[in-house]
Coordinates of C-alpha atoms and ligand atoms in Angstrom, one line a residue:
M34 CA 59.8 121.4 117.0
T35 CA 57.4 123.7 118.8
D36 CA 57.0 122.9 122.8
L37 CA 57.6 126.3 124.2
L38 CA 54.7 128.8 124.4
I39 CA 56.0 132.5 124.4
G40 CA 53.8 135.4 124.1
G41 CA 50.9 133.1 122.4
R42 CA 53.1 131.5 119.8
W43 CA 54.5 127.8 120.1
T44 CA 58.1 127.8 119.2
G45 CA 61.4 126.0 119.6
A46 CA 64.2 126.7 121.8
I47 CA 66.3 129.4 120.7
D48 CA 69.6 127.3 120.8
E49 CA 67.8 124.3 119.2
R50 CA 68.5 122.0 121.8
T51 CA 66.2 118.9 122.5
R52 CA 65.8 116.4 125.0
E53 CA 64.6 112.6 125.0
I54 CA 61.9 112.0 127.5
R55 CA 62.2 108.4 128.5
C56 CA 59.7 106.2 130.6
P57 CA 61.4 105.3 133.9
A58 CA 59.4 101.9 133.7
D59 CA 61.4 100.5 130.8
G60 CA 63.6 103.1 129.2
S61 CA 61.3 103.4 126.0
L62 CA 61.4 106.7 124.1
V63 CA 58.3 108.7 124.9
A64 CA 58.9 112.1 123.1
V65 CA 61.7 114.4 122.2
V66 CA 61.1 117.9 123.3
D67 CA 62.8 121.4 123.1
E68 CA 65.1 122.4 125.7
G69 CA 65.3 125.9 126.6
G70 CA 67.6 127.9 128.6
G71 CA 68.3 131.4 130.1
K72 CA 67.4 133.3 126.6
D73 CA 64.0 131.6 126.1
A74 CA 63.2 132.5 130.1
A75 CA 63.9 135.9 129.4
E76 CA 61.6 136.0 126.3
A77 CA 58.8 134.3 128.0
V78 CA 59.1 136.7 131.0
A79 CA 59.0 139.5 128.6
A80 CA 55.8 138.2 126.9
A81 CA 54.4 137.7 130.6
R82 CA 55.2 141.1 131.4
Q83 CA 53.8 142.8 128.5
A84 CA 50.6 140.8 128.7
F85 CA 50.2 141.7 132.4
D86 CA 51.2 145.5 131.7
Q87 CA 49.1 145.9 128.5
G88 CA 47.0 142.9 128.3
P89 CA 43.2 142.4 129.1
W90 CA 43.6 139.5 131.4
P91 CA 44.6 141.4 134.9
R92 CA 41.6 143.8 134.2
T93 CA 39.1 141.0 133.2
P94 CA 36.4 140.8 135.9
A95 CA 36.4 137.7 138.0
G96 CA 33.3 136.3 136.5
P97 CA 35.0 135.6 133.1
R98 CA 38.2 134.7 134.5
G99 CA 36.2 132.1 136.7
D100 CA 34.4 130.9 133.3
L101 CA 37.7 130.5 131.6
L102 CA 39.0 128.1 134.5
L103 CA 35.7 126.2 134.4
R104 CA 36.3 125.8 130.6
V105 CA 39.6 124.4 131.2
A106 CA 38.4 122.0 133.7
D107 CA 35.9 120.7 131.2
L108 CA 38.7 120.3 128.5
V109 CA 40.9 118.6 131.1
A110 CA 38.2 116.2 131.9
R111 CA 37.4 115.7 128.2
D112 CA 41.3 114.6 127.6
K113 CA 41.4 112.5 130.9
D114 CA 42.5 109.2 129.0
A115 CA 45.4 111.0 127.0
L116 CA 46.6 113.0 129.6
A117 CA 46.5 110.2 132.4
R118 CA 48.4 108.0 129.8
A119 CA 51.1 110.8 129.2
E120 CA 51.6 111.6 132.8
S121 CA 52.4 107.6 133.2
L122 CA 54.7 107.7 130.4
D123 CA 56.7 110.6 131.9
T124 CA 56.8 109.5 135.5
G125 CA 56.3 105.8 135.3
K126 CA 53.1 106.1 137.6
R127 CA 50.6 103.5 137.4
L128 CA 47.7 104.4 135.0
A129 CA 45.0 104.0 137.9
E130 CA 46.9 106.8 139.9
S131 CA 47.5 109.2 136.9
R132 CA 43.7 108.9 136.4
L133 CA 43.2 110.1 139.9
D134 CA 46.0 112.8 139.3
V135 CA 43.7 114.1 136.4
D136 CA 40.7 114.1 138.3
D137 CA 42.5 116.2 140.8
A138 CA 43.4 118.6 138.3
V139 CA 39.9 118.9 137.0
A140 CA 38.4 119.6 140.6
C141 CA 41.3 122.4 141.2
F142 CA 40.2 124.2 138.0
R143 CA 36.6 123.9 138.9
Y144 CA 37.2 125.0 142.8
Y145 CA 39.1 128.0 141.6
G146 CA 36.5 128.8 138.7
R147 CA 33.8 128.8 141.2
L148 CA 35.7 130.5 144.2
V149 CA 37.2 133.7 142.4
R150 CA 33.5 134.7 141.6
T151 CA 32.7 134.7 145.6
E152 CA 35.8 136.2 146.9
T153 CA 35.0 140.0 146.6
G154 CA 36.6 142.7 148.3
R155 CA 35.1 144.6 151.3
V156 CA 33.9 148.0 152.4
V157 CA 35.4 149.5 155.6
D158 CA 33.6 151.5 157.7
T159 CA 35.7 155.0 157.9
G160 CA 33.7 156.4 161.0
T161 CA 33.0 159.5 158.7
A162 CA 30.3 160.5 156.5
H163 CA 32.5 162.0 153.6
A164 CA 34.8 159.2 152.9
V165 CA 34.5 155.7 151.6
S166 CA 37.1 153.0 152.1
R167 CA 37.4 149.9 150.1
V168 CA 40.0 147.0 150.3
V169 CA 40.2 145.1 146.9
H170 CA 42.2 142.2 145.6
E171 CA 44.7 142.8 142.8
P172 CA 47.0 140.2 141.0
V173 CA 50.5 140.0 142.0
G174 CA 51.7 140.4 138.4
V175 CA 54.1 138.1 136.5
C176 CA 54.6 134.7 138.4
A177 CA 57.1 132.0 137.6
L178 CA 55.6 128.7 138.4
I179 CA 58.1 126.0 138.9
T180 CA 57.2 122.3 139.5
P181 CA 58.7 118.9 140.2
W182 CA 58.6 115.6 138.5
N183 CA 56.4 113.5 140.8
C184 CA 52.8 114.7 140.2
P185 CA 53.4 116.9 137.4
L186 CA 49.6 117.8 136.2
P187 CA 48.3 118.4 139.8
Q188 CA 51.1 120.6 140.9
T189 CA 50.9 122.4 137.8
S190 CA 47.1 123.1 138.2
W191 CA 47.5 123.8 141.9
K192 CA 49.6 126.7 140.6
V193 CA 48.2 127.8 137.3
A194 CA 44.5 127.7 138.6
P195 CA 44.9 130.2 141.4
A196 CA 47.6 132.2 139.6
L197 CA 45.0 132.7 136.6
A198 CA 41.9 133.1 138.8
A199 CA 43.6 136.3 140.6
G200 CA 44.3 137.6 137.2
N201 CA 48.0 137.2 136.9
T202 CA 50.3 136.1 133.9
F203 CA 53.0 133.5 134.2
V204 CA 55.8 131.6 133.1
L205 CA 55.6 127.8 134.0
K206 CA 58.9 125.7 134.1
P207 CA 58.0 122.0 134.7
S208 CA 60.8 119.6 135.5
E209 CA 63.0 118.7 132.5
L210 CA 62.0 115.0 133.3
T211 CA 58.3 115.1 132.9
P212 CA 57.1 118.1 130.8
S213 CA 54.2 116.3 128.7
T214 CA 51.2 117.1 130.6
A215 CA 52.5 120.8 131.0
I216 CA 52.6 121.2 127.4
A217 CA 49.3 119.5 127.1
L218 CA 47.6 121.7 129.7
M219 CA 49.0 124.8 127.9
R220 CA 47.5 123.9 124.7
L221 CA 44.3 123.4 126.5
L222 CA 44.7 126.9 128.1
V223 CA 44.9 128.4 124.6
E224 CA 41.8 126.3 123.5
A225 CA 39.8 127.5 126.3
G226 CA 40.6 131.3 125.0
L227 CA 43.2 132.6 127.4
P228 CA 44.6 135.7 125.9
D229 CA 48.1 135.5 124.2
G230 CA 51.0 135.9 126.5
V231 CA 49.2 135.2 129.9
A232 CA 50.2 131.7 129.9
N233 CA 53.9 131.1 129.0
L234 CA 55.8 127.7 128.9
V235 CA 59.7 127.4 129.2
L236 CA 61.3 123.8 129.1
G237 CA 64.8 123.0 130.3
P238 CA 67.0 122.0 133.3
G239 CA 66.4 123.9 136.6
P240 CA 69.7 125.8 136.6
E241 CA 69.4 126.9 133.1
A242 CA 65.7 127.5 132.6
G243 CA 64.7 127.9 135.9
A244 CA 67.0 129.9 137.8
P245 CA 66.9 132.9 135.5
L246 CA 63.3 133.2 136.2
T247 CA 64.0 133.4 140.0
D248 CA 66.2 136.6 139.8
N249 CA 64.5 138.3 136.8
P250 CA 63.4 141.9 137.9
D251 CA 60.3 141.7 136.0
V252 CA 59.1 138.6 137.9
D253 CA 56.9 139.8 140.8
M254 CA 56.4 136.2 142.5
V255 CA 58.1 132.8 142.5
S256 CA 55.9 129.7 143.3
F257 CA 58.1 126.7 143.6
T258 CA 57.3 123.1 144.5
G259 CA 60.4 120.9 144.8
G260 CA 63.3 120.0 147.2
L261 CA 64.7 121.7 150.5
R262 CA 67.9 122.5 148.9
T263 CA 66.6 123.8 145.6
G264 CA 63.8 125.9 147.6
R265 CA 66.8 127.6 149.5
R266 CA 68.4 128.7 146.4
V267 CA 65.2 129.9 145.0
M268 CA 64.6 131.9 147.9
A269 CA 68.0 133.4 148.0
A270 CA 67.7 134.2 144.4
A271 CA 64.2 136.0 144.8
A272 CA 65.5 138.0 147.8
G273 CA 67.5 140.2 145.2
T274 CA 64.3 141.8 144.3
V275 CA 62.2 141.3 147.3
K276 CA 59.9 138.8 145.2
R277 CA 56.9 137.3 146.6
T278 CA 58.0 133.7 147.3
S279 CA 55.7 130.6 147.9
L280 CA 57.5 127.4 148.6
E281 CA 56.1 124.0 148.8
L282 CA 59.1 121.8 149.7
S283 CA 60.5 118.4 151.2
G284 CA 58.8 116.3 154.1
K285 CA 59.9 113.6 156.2
N286 CA 56.3 112.7 157.5
P287 CA 55.6 110.9 160.8
N288 CA 52.8 108.3 160.8
V289 CA 52.2 107.7 164.4
V290 CA 50.4 104.8 165.4
F291 CA 49.2 104.2 169.1
A292 CA 48.1 100.8 170.3
D293 CA 44.6 101.4 170.5
A294 CA 44.5 102.1 166.9
D295 CA 42.4 99.6 164.4
F296 CA 45.4 97.3 163.7
G297 CA 44.8 95.9 160.2
T298 CA 43.4 99.3 158.9
A299 CA 46.6 101.1 160.2
V300 CA 49.0 98.5 158.8
D301 CA 47.3 98.6 155.4
H302 CA 47.4 102.5 155.4
A303 CA 51.1 102.5 156.6
L304 CA 51.8 100.6 153.3
T305 CA 50.0 103.0 151.1
A306 CA 51.3 105.9 152.9
V307 CA 54.9 105.2 151.8
F308 CA 54.9 102.8 149.0
R309 CA 52.4 104.4 146.7
H310 CA 54.2 105.9 143.7
S311 CA 57.4 104.3 145.4
G312 CA 57.4 106.7 147.9
Q313 CA 57.8 109.6 145.4
V314 CA 55.5 111.6 147.2
C315 CA 56.3 114.7 149.3
S316 CA 53.4 113.7 152.0
A317 CA 54.6 110.2 151.9
G318 CA 54.4 108.5 155.4
A319 CA 58.0 107.6 155.3
R320 CA 58.5 107.7 159.2
L321 CA 56.3 105.3 160.9
M322 CA 56.5 105.5 164.7
V323 CA 54.8 102.6 166.8
E324 CA 53.7 102.4 170.3
D325 CA 55.9 100.0 172.2
S326 CA 53.3 97.5 173.0
V327 CA 52.2 96.7 169.5
H328 CA 55.5 97.6 167.9
D329 CA 57.0 94.2 167.2
A330 CA 53.6 92.7 165.7
F331 CA 53.0 95.9 163.6
V332 CA 56.1 95.9 162.0
E333 CA 56.0 92.3 161.3
A334 CA 52.7 92.8 159.6
V335 CA 54.0 95.7 157.5
V336 CA 57.1 93.9 156.5
H337 CA 55.3 90.6 155.6
R338 CA 52.9 92.7 153.4
A339 CA 55.8 94.8 151.8
R340 CA 57.6 91.8 150.7
G341 CA 54.5 90.9 148.6
I342 CA 54.1 94.2 146.9
R343 CA 54.2 93.6 143.1
L344 CA 56.2 96.1 140.9
G345 CA 55.6 97.0 137.3
G346 CA 55.0 99.4 134.7
P347 CA 52.3 101.9 134.4
F348 CA 50.1 99.8 132.2
D349 CA 50.5 96.5 134.0
E350 CA 47.1 96.2 135.8
R351 CA 48.5 93.6 138.4
A352 CA 51.4 96.2 139.5
Q353 CA 50.7 97.7 142.9
T354 CA 53.7 100.4 142.6
G355 CA 56.1 101.4 140.0
P356 CA 59.5 102.6 139.4
L357 CA 61.7 105.6 140.6
I358 CA 62.1 108.4 138.2
S359 CA 65.7 108.0 137.1
A360 CA 68.7 106.2 137.4
A361 CA 70.4 109.2 139.4
H362 CA 67.3 109.1 141.9
R363 CA 67.5 105.3 142.3
A364 CA 71.6 105.8 143.3
R365 CA 70.5 108.5 145.8
V366 CA 67.8 106.0 147.4
E367 CA 70.5 103.3 147.3
A368 CA 73.0 105.5 149.2
Y369 CA 70.3 106.8 151.8
V370 CA 69.4 103.3 152.7
A371 CA 73.4 102.3 152.8
A372 CA 73.8 105.5 155.3
G373 CA 71.0 104.2 157.4
L374 CA 72.4 100.6 157.6
A375 CA 76.0 101.8 158.6
E376 CA 74.3 104.0 161.4
G377 CA 72.8 100.8 162.9
A378 CA 69.3 100.5 161.2
R379 CA 68.2 96.9 160.7
L380 CA 67.1 96.0 157.3
R381 CA 63.9 94.2 157.2
C382 CA 63.0 93.8 153.8
G383 CA 64.0 95.0 150.3
G384 CA 67.2 97.5 150.4
T385 CA 67.9 96.6 146.8
C386 CA 66.8 96.5 143.1
P387 CA 64.5 93.3 142.1
D388 CA 66.1 90.7 140.3
D389 CA 63.2 89.9 138.2
P390 CA 64.4 90.4 134.7
A391 CA 61.1 91.7 133.4
L392 CA 62.1 94.8 135.4
A393 CA 65.7 95.2 134.4
D394 CA 65.4 98.1 132.2
G395 CA 63.5 100.4 134.8
Y396 CA 64.6 102.1 137.7
Y397 CA 63.0 99.8 140.3
F398 CA 63.7 99.6 143.9
L399 CA 62.1 97.2 146.3
P400 CA 59.8 98.3 148.9
T401 CA 62.2 98.5 152.1
V402 CA 61.8 98.6 155.7
L403 CA 64.4 99.7 158.2
D404 CA 63.8 99.4 162.0
R405 CA 65.5 100.2 165.0
C406 CA 66.0 103.9 163.8
H407 CA 66.4 106.5 166.4
S408 CA 67.3 110.3 166.4
G409 CA 70.3 111.4 165.1
M410 CA 70.4 108.9 162.3
S411 CA 70.5 110.6 158.7
V412 CA 67.7 108.3 157.5
L413 CA 65.3 110.3 160.3
A414 CA 66.8 113.8 159.4
D415 CA 66.5 113.2 155.6
E416 CA 63.9 112.6 153.1
S417 CA 64.8 109.4 150.7
F418 CA 61.7 110.3 148.2
G419 CA 61.9 106.6 147.6
P420 CA 60.0 103.6 148.8
V421 CA 61.9 103.1 152.1
L422 CA 60.1 103.1 155.7
T423 CA 62.1 103.9 158.7
V424 CA 60.6 102.6 162.0
E425 CA 60.8 104.2 165.5
R426 CA 59.2 103.1 168.7
F427 CA 57.7 105.3 171.5
A428 CA 56.5 104.7 174.9
S429 CA 53.9 107.6 175.7
E430 CA 52.0 110.2 174.0
D431 CA 54.6 113.0 175.1
E432 CA 57.3 111.0 173.5
A433 CA 55.3 110.3 170.3
V434 CA 54.9 114.1 170.0
R435 CA 58.5 115.0 170.9
L436 CA 60.1 112.5 168.4
A437 CA 57.6 113.3 165.6
N438 CA 58.2 117.1 165.9
D439 CA 62.2 116.5 166.3
T440 CA 62.8 117.5 162.4
V441 CA 63.3 120.5 160.4
Y442 CA 60.5 119.4 158.3
G443 CA 56.8 119.8 158.9
L444 CA 54.5 119.0 155.9
A445 CA 52.3 116.3 156.7
G446 CA 51.6 113.2 158.9
A447 CA 48.9 111.0 160.4
V448 CA 47.7 109.9 164.0
W449 CA 46.1 106.6 164.5
S450 CA 44.0 105.8 167.6
G451 CA 41.0 104.6 168.7
D452 CA 40.7 107.3 171.3
E453 CA 39.3 110.4 169.6
E454 CA 40.3 112.7 172.2
R455 CA 43.9 111.6 172.5
A456 CA 44.0 111.7 168.6
R457 CA 42.8 115.4 168.3
R458 CA 45.3 116.1 171.2
V459 CA 48.2 114.9 169.5
A460 CA 47.0 116.2 166.0
S461 CA 46.8 119.7 167.6
R462 CA 50.5 119.3 169.0
L463 CA 52.1 118.1 165.8
R464 CA 53.9 120.9 164.1
L465 CA 52.7 119.8 160.5
G466 CA 50.7 121.5 157.8
T467 CA 48.3 118.7 157.4
V468 CA 47.2 116.0 160.1
W469 CA 45.3 112.9 158.9
I470 CA 43.4 111.0 161.9
N471 CA 42.9 107.5 161.3
D472 CA 43.5 108.1 157.5
Y473 CA 46.6 108.9 155.1
H474 CA 46.8 111.0 152.3
P475 CA 43.5 112.4 151.5
C476 CA 43.5 116.0 150.1
L477 CA 40.9 118.4 149.4
P478 CA 40.7 121.5 146.6
Q479 CA 38.7 123.4 149.6
A480 CA 41.4 122.8 152.2
E481 CA 44.7 124.4 152.3
W482 CA 47.9 122.5 151.6
G483 CA 51.5 123.4 152.7
G484 CA 54.4 123.0 155.2
F485 CA 55.4 124.2 158.5
K486 CA 59.0 125.0 159.3
Q487 CA 61.4 124.1 156.5
S488 CA 58.7 122.2 154.5
G489 CA 57.9 125.6 153.0
T490 CA 56.1 129.1 153.2
G491 CA 53.2 128.8 150.9
R492 CA 49.8 127.5 150.7
E493 CA 48.2 125.6 147.9
L494 CA 44.5 124.8 147.4
G495 CA 41.5 126.4 149.3
P496 CA 41.1 130.2 149.8
G497 CA 44.7 130.4 151.1
G498 CA 46.0 129.1 147.7
L499 CA 44.3 131.9 146.1
A500 CA 45.4 134.6 148.6
E501 CA 49.1 133.7 147.7
Y502 CA 48.6 135.1 144.0
R503 CA 46.8 138.4 144.9
E504 CA 47.8 141.9 146.6
T505 CA 45.3 143.5 149.0
K506 CA 45.0 147.0 148.3
H507 CA 43.1 149.7 150.5
I508 CA 41.4 152.6 148.4
W509 CA 40.4 155.6 150.4
R510 CA 38.1 158.0 148.6
N511 CA 37.4 161.3 150.2
T512 CA 34.2 162.4 149.0
R513 CA 34.3 165.9 150.4
P514 CA 37.9 167.2 149.8
R515 CA 38.8 170.3 151.9
P516 CA 42.2 171.9 152.7
R517 CA 43.5 170.4 156.2
G518 CA 45.1 173.8 157.0
W519 CA 47.6 172.5 159.4
F520 CA 50.7 174.5 157.7
A521 CA 48.5 177.5 156.7
Ligands
LIG1981 P1 64.0 119.7 142.5 O1 64.9 119.2 142.1 O2 64.2 120.9 143.9 O3 63.4 120.5 141.5 C1 62.1 121.1 141.5 C2 61.8 122.1 140.3 O4 63.0 123.0 140.4 C3 62.4 121.3 138.8 O5 61.5 121.9 138.0 C4 63.7 121.8 138.8 O6 64.0 121.6 137.2 C5 63.7 123.2 139.1 N1 65.1 123.6 139.5 C6 66.0 123.0 140.0 N2 67.1 123.7 140.3 C7 66.8 125.1 140.2 C8 67.2 126.3 140.2 N3 68.5 126.7 140.6 N4 66.3 127.5 140.1 C9 65.0 127.3 139.8 N5 64.4 126.1 139.6 C10 65.3 125.0 139.8 O7 62.9 118.6 143.1 P2 62.4 117.6 142.4 O8 63.6 116.4 142.5 O9 62.0 117.6 141.1 O10 61.1 117.1 143.4 C11 61.3 116.5 144.5 C12 61.0 117.3 145.7 O11 59.8 118.0 145.7 C13 60.9 116.4 146.9 O12 61.8 116.9 148.0 C14 59.6 116.5 147.2 O13 59.2 116.4 148.9 C15 59.1 117.9 146.8 N6 57.8 118.2 146.7 C16 57.0 118.8 147.5 C17 55.5 119.0 147.4 C18 54.9 119.7 148.4 O14 53.7 120.1 148.2 N7 55.4 120.4 149.6 C19 54.9 118.6 146.4 C20 55.8 117.6 145.6 C21 57.2 117.6 145.6 P3 64.9 120.3 136.4 O15 64.3 119.3 137.4 O16 64.2 120.2 135.3 O17 66.1 120.5 136.7

């Protein structure tokens, strides 16, 4: 077995452990992969360190670095079908969604391949004729890139592309549950001509293969996407050597609907906002907030359509959403719903596993709506990361803003209103990294992505995504050196 990439060599795990990857839609065996741990992580860091300190990549000019990223984009596009299939088998996600995720990865590599050529340093006016001052960008160094299981290929691409564009070397540690497209992407980087040791891949569980990356003194930066609790651990571990940290964490995202919104469109988007990929999307609109006067009719319409959502495996073309990632995750979602009911929420639909025998081998959970939710309930404070929609009501614009901001999270959300002025006003008052107006979920490679508050410290995509992986250095050159004479 050779699923780990260390110093340009495909290799097995030092302890020869392996892991079965099973499709969450039916439990079928997808692959058996190497499962690494601390020793593998240490070797990978050493390889990335050597490639950074001695290899050509950090000193390669931006033009050829950009060219390589554009070649990677072409290779990912070439392998779109195989990559989408692998992503769907690992995650259980509908094939159509996985195909969009591959497009997202292609767009990301293209974007950074082009951007890095145009992002130059600058010359600063020194105010004197005998000095020249330049501000230049340099790579941070060795980056540990740690990614979750919900959108593995895009999340990996959002880190790998800007890290490479900036000239870094890296060790990637994907989720132990969904390693297939990470392995495939590393193969494409090698095929594109990336020098040995620049890209390293370690597989294995987070505490064993990921944690050792976060406190290794030879790692300069940790870029982490995952849950809030793990993010806190990563930040604490990285603090020991003052690593740069870029954290993309959980969300509990408000979807705010005013009475003057286009009713049918807002209902339709409220469903995709939360039930797409069974709610396993960091920006899922899991917190529906509806203005009093339309609340009952709106919730009724959402519940009616949620009851009709068809569940199924990734290759079932009639399926509208899929399974949860694992039995453990489904148990967490069940416990989350039970806690909400115990606190007084009302179950409007779902709340349990489907009884369809065709779905019995997968980790399915019915689209669930809980209304009568209010501040102080755990279902509003916590992210379920499942197909669970909580519903609140509000009476005024001020109340909507106050409730929406009453959370430790600040990732994303939406405002629905026919009054453009109001929508813009509310969007600007929401403490969220991304606000959609009369839409939900679109994401652009050119526009930054990242959370406010405890949803993270980092920015991905856009020029800010590249800035995360660069140091900025000021070089002052005295063209006519003379003694100062102060201490003569
Ligand atoms: P997670 O449990 O926090 O894991 C994320 C990654 O960290 C995995 O690769 C995991 O490895 C690894 N890990 C676990 N413990 C670690 C440790 N002590 N040190 C270093 N790495 C460690 O999150 P998840 O369940 O995979 O993903 C779901 C979460 O990610 C949700 O909260 C979601 O909101 C968030 N998310 C955020 C964004 C965003 O852009 N803000 C995007 C997507 C997802 P193993 O899984 O292999 O153990």
